[in-house]
XYZ file of C-alpha atoms in Angstrom:
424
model
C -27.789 -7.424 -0.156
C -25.154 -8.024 -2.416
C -24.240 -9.222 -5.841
C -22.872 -12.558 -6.188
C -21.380 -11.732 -9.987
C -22.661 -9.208 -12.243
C -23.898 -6.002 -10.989
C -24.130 -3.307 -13.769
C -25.659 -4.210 -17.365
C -25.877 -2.211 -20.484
C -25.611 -4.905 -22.584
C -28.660 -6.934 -21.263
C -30.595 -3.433 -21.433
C -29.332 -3.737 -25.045
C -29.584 -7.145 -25.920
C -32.075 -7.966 -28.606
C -33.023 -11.314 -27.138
C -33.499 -9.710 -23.696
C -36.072 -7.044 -24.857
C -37.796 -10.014 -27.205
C -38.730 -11.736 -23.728
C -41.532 -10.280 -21.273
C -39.362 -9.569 -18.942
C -40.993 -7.401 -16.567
C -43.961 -9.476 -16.587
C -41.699 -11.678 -14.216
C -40.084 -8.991 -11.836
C -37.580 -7.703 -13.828
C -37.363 -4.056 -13.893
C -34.095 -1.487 -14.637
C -32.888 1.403 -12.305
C -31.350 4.419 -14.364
C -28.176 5.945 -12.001
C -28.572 9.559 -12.696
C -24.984 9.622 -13.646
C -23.963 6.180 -15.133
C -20.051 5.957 -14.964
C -17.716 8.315 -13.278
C -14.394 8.372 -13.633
C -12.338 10.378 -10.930
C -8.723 12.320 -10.310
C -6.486 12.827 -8.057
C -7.092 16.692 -8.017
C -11.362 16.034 -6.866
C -12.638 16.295 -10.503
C -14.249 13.643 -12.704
C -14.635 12.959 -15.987
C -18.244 11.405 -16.227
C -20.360 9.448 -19.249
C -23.941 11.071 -18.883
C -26.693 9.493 -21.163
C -26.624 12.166 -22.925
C -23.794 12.125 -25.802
C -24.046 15.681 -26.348
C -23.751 16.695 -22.296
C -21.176 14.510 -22.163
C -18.956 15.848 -24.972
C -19.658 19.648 -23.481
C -18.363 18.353 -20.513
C -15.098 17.317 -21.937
C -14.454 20.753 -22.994
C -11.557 20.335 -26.156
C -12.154 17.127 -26.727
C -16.500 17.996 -27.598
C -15.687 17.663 -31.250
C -13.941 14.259 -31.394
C -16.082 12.764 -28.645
C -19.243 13.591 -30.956
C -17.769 12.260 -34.451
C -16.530 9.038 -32.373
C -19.793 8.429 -30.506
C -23.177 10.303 -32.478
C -23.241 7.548 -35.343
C -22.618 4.598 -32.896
C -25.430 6.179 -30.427
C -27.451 6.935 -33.580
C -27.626 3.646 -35.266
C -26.781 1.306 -31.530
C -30.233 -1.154 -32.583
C -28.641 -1.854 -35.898
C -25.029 -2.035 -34.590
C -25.707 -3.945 -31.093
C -27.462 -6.786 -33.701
C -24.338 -6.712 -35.604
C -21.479 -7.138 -32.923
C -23.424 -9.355 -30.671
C -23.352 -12.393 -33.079
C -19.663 -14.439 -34.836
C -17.567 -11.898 -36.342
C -18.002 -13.925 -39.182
C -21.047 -13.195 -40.712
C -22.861 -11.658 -43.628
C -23.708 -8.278 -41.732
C -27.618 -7.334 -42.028
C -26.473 -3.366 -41.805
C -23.941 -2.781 -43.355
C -23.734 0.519 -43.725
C -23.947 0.761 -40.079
C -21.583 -1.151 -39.500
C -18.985 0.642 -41.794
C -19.469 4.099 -39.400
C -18.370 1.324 -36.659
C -14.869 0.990 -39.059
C -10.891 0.417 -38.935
C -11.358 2.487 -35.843
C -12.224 -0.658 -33.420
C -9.076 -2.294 -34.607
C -6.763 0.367 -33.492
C -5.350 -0.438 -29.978
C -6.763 1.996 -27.119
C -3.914 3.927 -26.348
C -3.197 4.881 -30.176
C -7.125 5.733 -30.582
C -7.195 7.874 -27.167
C -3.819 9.787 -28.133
C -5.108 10.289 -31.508
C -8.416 11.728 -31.041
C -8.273 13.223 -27.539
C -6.164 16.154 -26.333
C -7.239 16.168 -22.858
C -6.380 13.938 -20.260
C -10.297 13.501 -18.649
C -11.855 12.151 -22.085
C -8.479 9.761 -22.709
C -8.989 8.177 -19.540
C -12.656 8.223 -19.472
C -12.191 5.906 -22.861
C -9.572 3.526 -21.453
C -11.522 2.663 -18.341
C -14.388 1.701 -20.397
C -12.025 -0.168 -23.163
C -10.472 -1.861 -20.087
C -13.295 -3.722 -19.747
C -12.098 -5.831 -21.816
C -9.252 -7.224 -19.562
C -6.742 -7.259 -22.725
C -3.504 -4.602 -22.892
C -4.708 -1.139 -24.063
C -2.006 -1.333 -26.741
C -3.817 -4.468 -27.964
C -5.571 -4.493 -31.384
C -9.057 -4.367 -30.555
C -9.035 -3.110 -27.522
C -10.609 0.246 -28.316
C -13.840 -2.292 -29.543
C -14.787 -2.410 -25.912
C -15.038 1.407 -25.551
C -16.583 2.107 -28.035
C -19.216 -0.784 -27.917
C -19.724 -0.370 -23.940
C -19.436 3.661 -23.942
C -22.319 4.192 -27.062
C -24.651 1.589 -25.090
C -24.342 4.236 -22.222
C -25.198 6.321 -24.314
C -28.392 4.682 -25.591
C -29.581 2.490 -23.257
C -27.656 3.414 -19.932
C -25.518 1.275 -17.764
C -28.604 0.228 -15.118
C -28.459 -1.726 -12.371
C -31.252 -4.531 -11.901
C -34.041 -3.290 -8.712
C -33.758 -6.003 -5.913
C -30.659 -7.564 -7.639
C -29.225 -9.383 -10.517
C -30.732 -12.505 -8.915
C -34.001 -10.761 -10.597
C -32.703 -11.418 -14.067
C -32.204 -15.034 -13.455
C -35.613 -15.214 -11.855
C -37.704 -13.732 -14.472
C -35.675 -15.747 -17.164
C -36.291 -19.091 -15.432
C -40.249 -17.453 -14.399
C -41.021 -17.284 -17.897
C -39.412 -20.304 -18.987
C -41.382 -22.220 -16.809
C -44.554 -20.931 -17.822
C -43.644 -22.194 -21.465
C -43.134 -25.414 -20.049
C -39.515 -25.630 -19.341
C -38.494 -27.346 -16.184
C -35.205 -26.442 -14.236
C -33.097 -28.899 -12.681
C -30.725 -27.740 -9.819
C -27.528 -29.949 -7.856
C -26.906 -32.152 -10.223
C -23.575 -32.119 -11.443
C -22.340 -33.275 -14.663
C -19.389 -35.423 -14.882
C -19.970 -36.804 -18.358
C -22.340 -37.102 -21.438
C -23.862 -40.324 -20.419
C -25.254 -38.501 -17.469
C -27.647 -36.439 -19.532
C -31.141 -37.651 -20.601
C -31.794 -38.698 -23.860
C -32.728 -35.488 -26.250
C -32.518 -34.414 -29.845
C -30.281 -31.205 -29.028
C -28.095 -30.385 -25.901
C -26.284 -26.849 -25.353
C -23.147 -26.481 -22.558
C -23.267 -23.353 -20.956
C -19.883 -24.205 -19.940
C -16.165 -22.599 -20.546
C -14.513 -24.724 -22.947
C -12.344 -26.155 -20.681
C -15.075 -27.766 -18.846
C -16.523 -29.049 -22.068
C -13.793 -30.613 -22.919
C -13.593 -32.695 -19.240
C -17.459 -33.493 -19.977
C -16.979 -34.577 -23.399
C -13.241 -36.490 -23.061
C -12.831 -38.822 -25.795
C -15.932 -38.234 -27.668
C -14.206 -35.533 -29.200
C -12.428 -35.738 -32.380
C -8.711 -35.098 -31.579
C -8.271 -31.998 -33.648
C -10.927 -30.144 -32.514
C -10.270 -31.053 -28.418
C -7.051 -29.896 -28.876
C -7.977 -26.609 -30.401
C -10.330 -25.803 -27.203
C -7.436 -26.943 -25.373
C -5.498 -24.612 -26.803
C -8.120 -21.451 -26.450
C -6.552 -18.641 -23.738
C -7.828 -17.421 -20.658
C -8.554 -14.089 -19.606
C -7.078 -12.309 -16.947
C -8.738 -12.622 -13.369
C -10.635 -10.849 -10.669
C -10.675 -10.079 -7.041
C -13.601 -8.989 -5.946
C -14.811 -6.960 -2.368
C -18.833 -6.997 -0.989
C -18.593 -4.439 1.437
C -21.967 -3.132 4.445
C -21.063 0.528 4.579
C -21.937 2.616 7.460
C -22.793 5.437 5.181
C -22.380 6.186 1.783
C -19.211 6.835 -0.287
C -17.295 9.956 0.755
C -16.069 10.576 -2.684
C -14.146 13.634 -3.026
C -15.902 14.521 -6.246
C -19.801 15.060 -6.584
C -20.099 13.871 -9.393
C -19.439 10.001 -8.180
C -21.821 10.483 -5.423
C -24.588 10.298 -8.294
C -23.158 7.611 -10.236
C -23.876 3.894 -10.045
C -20.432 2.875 -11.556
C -17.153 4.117 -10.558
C -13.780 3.437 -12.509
C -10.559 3.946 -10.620
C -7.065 4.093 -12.615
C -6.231 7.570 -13.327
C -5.009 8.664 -16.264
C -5.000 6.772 -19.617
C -1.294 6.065 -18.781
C -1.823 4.627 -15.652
C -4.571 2.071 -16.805
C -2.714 1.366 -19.410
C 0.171 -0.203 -17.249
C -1.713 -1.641 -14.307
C -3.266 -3.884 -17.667
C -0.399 -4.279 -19.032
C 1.132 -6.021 -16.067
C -1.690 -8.164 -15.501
C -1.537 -9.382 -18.942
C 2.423 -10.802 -18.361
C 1.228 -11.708 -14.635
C 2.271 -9.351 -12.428
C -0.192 -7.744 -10.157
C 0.371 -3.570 -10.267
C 0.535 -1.337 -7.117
C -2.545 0.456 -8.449
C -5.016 -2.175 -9.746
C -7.688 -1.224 -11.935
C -10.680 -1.395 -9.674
C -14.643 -0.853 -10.744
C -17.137 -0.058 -7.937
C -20.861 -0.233 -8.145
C -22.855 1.408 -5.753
C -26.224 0.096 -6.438
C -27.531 1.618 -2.880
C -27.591 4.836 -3.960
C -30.189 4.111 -6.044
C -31.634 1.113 -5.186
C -33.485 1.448 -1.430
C -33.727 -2.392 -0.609
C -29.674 -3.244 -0.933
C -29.090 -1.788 2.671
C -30.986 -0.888 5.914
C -31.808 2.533 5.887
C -29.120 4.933 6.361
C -26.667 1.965 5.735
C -24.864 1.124 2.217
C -23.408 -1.666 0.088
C -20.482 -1.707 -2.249
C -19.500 -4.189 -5.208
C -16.134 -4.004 -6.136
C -13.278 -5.668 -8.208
C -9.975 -5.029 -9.158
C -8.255 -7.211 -12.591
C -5.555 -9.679 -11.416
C -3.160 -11.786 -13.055
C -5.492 -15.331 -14.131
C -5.175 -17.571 -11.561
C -3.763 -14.993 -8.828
C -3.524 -16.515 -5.022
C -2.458 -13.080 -3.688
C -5.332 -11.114 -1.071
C -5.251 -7.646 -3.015
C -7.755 -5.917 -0.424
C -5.214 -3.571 0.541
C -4.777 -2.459 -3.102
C -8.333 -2.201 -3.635
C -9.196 -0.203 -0.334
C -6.085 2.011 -1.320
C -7.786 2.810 -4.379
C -11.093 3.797 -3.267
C -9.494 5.618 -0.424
C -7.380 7.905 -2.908
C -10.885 9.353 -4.646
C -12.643 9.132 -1.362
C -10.539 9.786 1.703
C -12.279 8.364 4.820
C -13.602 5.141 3.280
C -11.944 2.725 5.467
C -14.256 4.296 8.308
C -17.400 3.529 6.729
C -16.632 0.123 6.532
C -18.698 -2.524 8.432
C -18.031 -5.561 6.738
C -16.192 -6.959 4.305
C -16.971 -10.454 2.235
C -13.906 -11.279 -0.305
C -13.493 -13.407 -3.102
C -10.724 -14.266 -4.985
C -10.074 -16.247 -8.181
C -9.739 -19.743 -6.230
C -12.868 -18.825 -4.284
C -14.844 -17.666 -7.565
C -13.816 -21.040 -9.378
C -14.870 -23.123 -6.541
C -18.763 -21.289 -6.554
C -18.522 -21.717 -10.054
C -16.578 -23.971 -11.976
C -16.500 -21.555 -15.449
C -14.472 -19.357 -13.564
C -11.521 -21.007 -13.383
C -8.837 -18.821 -12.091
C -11.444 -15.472 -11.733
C -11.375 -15.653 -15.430
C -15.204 -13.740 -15.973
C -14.945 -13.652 -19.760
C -14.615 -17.085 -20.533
C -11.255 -16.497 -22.127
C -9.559 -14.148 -23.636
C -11.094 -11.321 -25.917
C -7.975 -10.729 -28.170
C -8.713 -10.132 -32.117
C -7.675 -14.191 -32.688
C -10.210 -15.191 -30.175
C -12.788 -12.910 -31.309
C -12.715 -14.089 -34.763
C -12.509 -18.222 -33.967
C -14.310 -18.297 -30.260
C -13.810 -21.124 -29.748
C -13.220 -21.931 -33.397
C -13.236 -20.590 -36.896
C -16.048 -21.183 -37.867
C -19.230 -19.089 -38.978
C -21.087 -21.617 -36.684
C -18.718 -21.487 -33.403
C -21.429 -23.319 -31.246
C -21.680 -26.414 -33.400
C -19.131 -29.145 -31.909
C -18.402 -31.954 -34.030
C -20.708 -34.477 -31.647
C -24.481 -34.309 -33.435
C -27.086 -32.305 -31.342
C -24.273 -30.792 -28.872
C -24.004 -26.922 -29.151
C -21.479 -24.677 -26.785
C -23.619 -21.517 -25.402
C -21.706 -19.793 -23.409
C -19.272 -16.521 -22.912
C -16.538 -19.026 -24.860
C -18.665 -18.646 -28.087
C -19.024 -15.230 -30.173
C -20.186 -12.672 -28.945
C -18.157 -13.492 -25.407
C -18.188 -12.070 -22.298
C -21.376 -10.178 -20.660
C -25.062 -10.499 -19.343
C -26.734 -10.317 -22.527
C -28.172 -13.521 -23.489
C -26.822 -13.676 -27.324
C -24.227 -16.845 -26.843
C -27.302 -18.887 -26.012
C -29.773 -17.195 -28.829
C -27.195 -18.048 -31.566
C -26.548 -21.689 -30.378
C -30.452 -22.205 -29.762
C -30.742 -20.849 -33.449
C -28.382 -22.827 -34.423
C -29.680 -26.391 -33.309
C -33.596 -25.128 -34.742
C -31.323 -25.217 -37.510
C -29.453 -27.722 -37.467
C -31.708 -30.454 -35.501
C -34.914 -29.097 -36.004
C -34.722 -27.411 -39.607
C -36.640 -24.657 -38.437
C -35.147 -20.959 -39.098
């Protein structure tokens, strides 16, 4: 069994709306990896994020201090902060104080943060593999956001993966909205507005771009053409693999981890995402494994293992990068290639035709630079109002982006109780 998209989730573990909901009435229930990232070398060590901040600064040896005065207040304060950054960037903040300890720091680009604060070469690249998450250039403004955001919710809530699948999450969600009375509708696609039934409030969990081809000349001119306008995010290519047994990783360490990050050094992840970003695929990719059989007994016959796996691409990249993936996991793990079984592949033309928001492997719904941050997809404090009454955008296009956590549709739902409903 393998996961069709998402695979690893610290943010829905997180996510305020996700722990308002009854969740595990409906099936849903989280699997802790003892070790939740690892991050591995050429020379057989790894640096690793434990769920414990303090382990995980002694493990970093030099760099203990920094990692601790970077890390403690986020861990410390991560149900007042995660309310704060999952919402518009512009709004009155609720916590202020909180969020100050957050600071100037999550504006400084990753490789100026890493340099500054790190001495070691394990804890700067441990930072940019989780910063790279956000598929931007590490010397990007804002990039460092990502890190810190993504490394303090390992911290506090762990990065687990979902038992029996992320199909489970879907399933409870749907369970339980059923039981309120909800209905679901499946294979119907939507061409235009007149399609949809008559109602008082409609939200598109669509990319913009798809918005706009729904909405086409209902939209006021200005505002179409600044969704036209709105940037994609690099790509994927992505690897389901049946193993005949499990990883050989050189290091231990990844052997009890559920997520793997392969890119070196800081300096080395720094260029393979710099390259994608002016759309040239690297030698040495940026790849992120999951190995959710490790942990998770009903992924793979016994004895037998699965593997999730991606590596960032240019947006809209045509070009099979298997090889460069498989050379990658090889390099931490030599003798991978002979555990292999199977292999299922999907890349960016494949992942737009199973699902039309991914156009060109884009996963974010466009581009997480500052600008697009702050106005996603507009300025606006409301970004999911549209200028068409009663039609809301909810999905990873509006604030707070990219990521299975449930908040794009809680604001825009709040928004039209608002708006439509006058409720608050």
């Amino acid at each position: 069994m393998h996961d069709v998209c998402s695979a690893i989730h610290p943010l829905a573990a997180g996510s305020p709306f996700f722990k308002s909901l009854p969740l595990e009435r409906f099936g849903l229930h989280w699997i802790q990896p003892e070790i939740p990232l690892a991050h591995p070398f050429d020379d057989g060590t790894a640096a690793c994020l434990y769920r414990d901040v303090d382990f995980t600064a002694d493990s970093l040896g030099q760099d203990k201090r920094n990692y601790c005065k970077l890390m403690k207040p986020l861990v410390r304060d991560w149900e007042k902060l995660s309310a704060e950054f999952l919402q518009p960037m512009l709004h009155l903040p609720r916590h202020p104080i909180a969020l100050a300890k957050f600071g100037m720091r999550v504006l400084c680009p990753t490789t100026l943060l890493a340099n500054l604060f790190f001495k070691s070469n394990p804890a700067r690249a441990l930072f940019a593999g989780v910063a790279a998450h956000s598929f931007l250039p590490l010397e990007s403004p804002l990039s460092s956001a990502f890190g810190f955001v993504l490394g303090s919710a390992g911290h506090a809530v762990g990065w687990p993966i979902p038992s029996r699948g992320s199909q489970t999450i879907s399933n409870a969600l749907a369970a339980y909205l059923q039981e309120l009375g909800g209905e679901i509708e499946t294979n119907c696609k939507i061409d235009n507005l007149e399609q949809l039934a008559e109602a008082r409030a409609v939200l598109f969990d669509t990319s913009v771009w798809n918005f706009v081809q729904i909405a086409g000349n209902q939209l006021p001119d200005p505002y179409r053409r600044r969704l036209q306008k709105f940037r994609h995010a690099p790509g994927i290519f992505k690897i389901d693999y049946a193993l005949s047994a499990a990883i050989p990783w050189r290091s231990d360490k990844c052997r009890r981890a559920g997520t793997i990050h392969l890119g070196g050094t800081l300096e080395e992840i720094a260029a393979a995402e710099r390259d994608i970003a002016h759309g040239k695929l690297p030698e040495r990719p940026f790849v992120l494994v999951a190995q959710q059989s490790l942990f998770d007994q009903t992924r793979g016959p016994h004895g037998q293992h699965t593997l999730w796996a991606y590596a960032h691409v240019p947006f809209d990249c045509n070009v099979d990068v298997s090889e460069k993936i498989e050379a990658q996991i090889e390099r931490f793990a030599p003798g991978f290639r002979d555990c292999i079984l199977a292999r299922h592949k999907t890349g960016t033309t494949e992942l737009e035709k199973s699902n039309p928001n991914l156009a060109g492997g884009d996963i974010s719904g466009g581009a997480a630079n500052l600008w697009q941050l702050i106005a996603r997809p507009v300025f606006s404090q409301t970004p999911y109002r549209t200028p068409l009454r009663g039609v809301y955008l909810c999905s990873s296009s509006t604030p707070p982006g990219g990521g299975v956590h449930g908040m794009c549709g809680y604001h825009a739902a709040r928004a039209a109780l608002r708006d439509i409903f006058a409720k608050r």
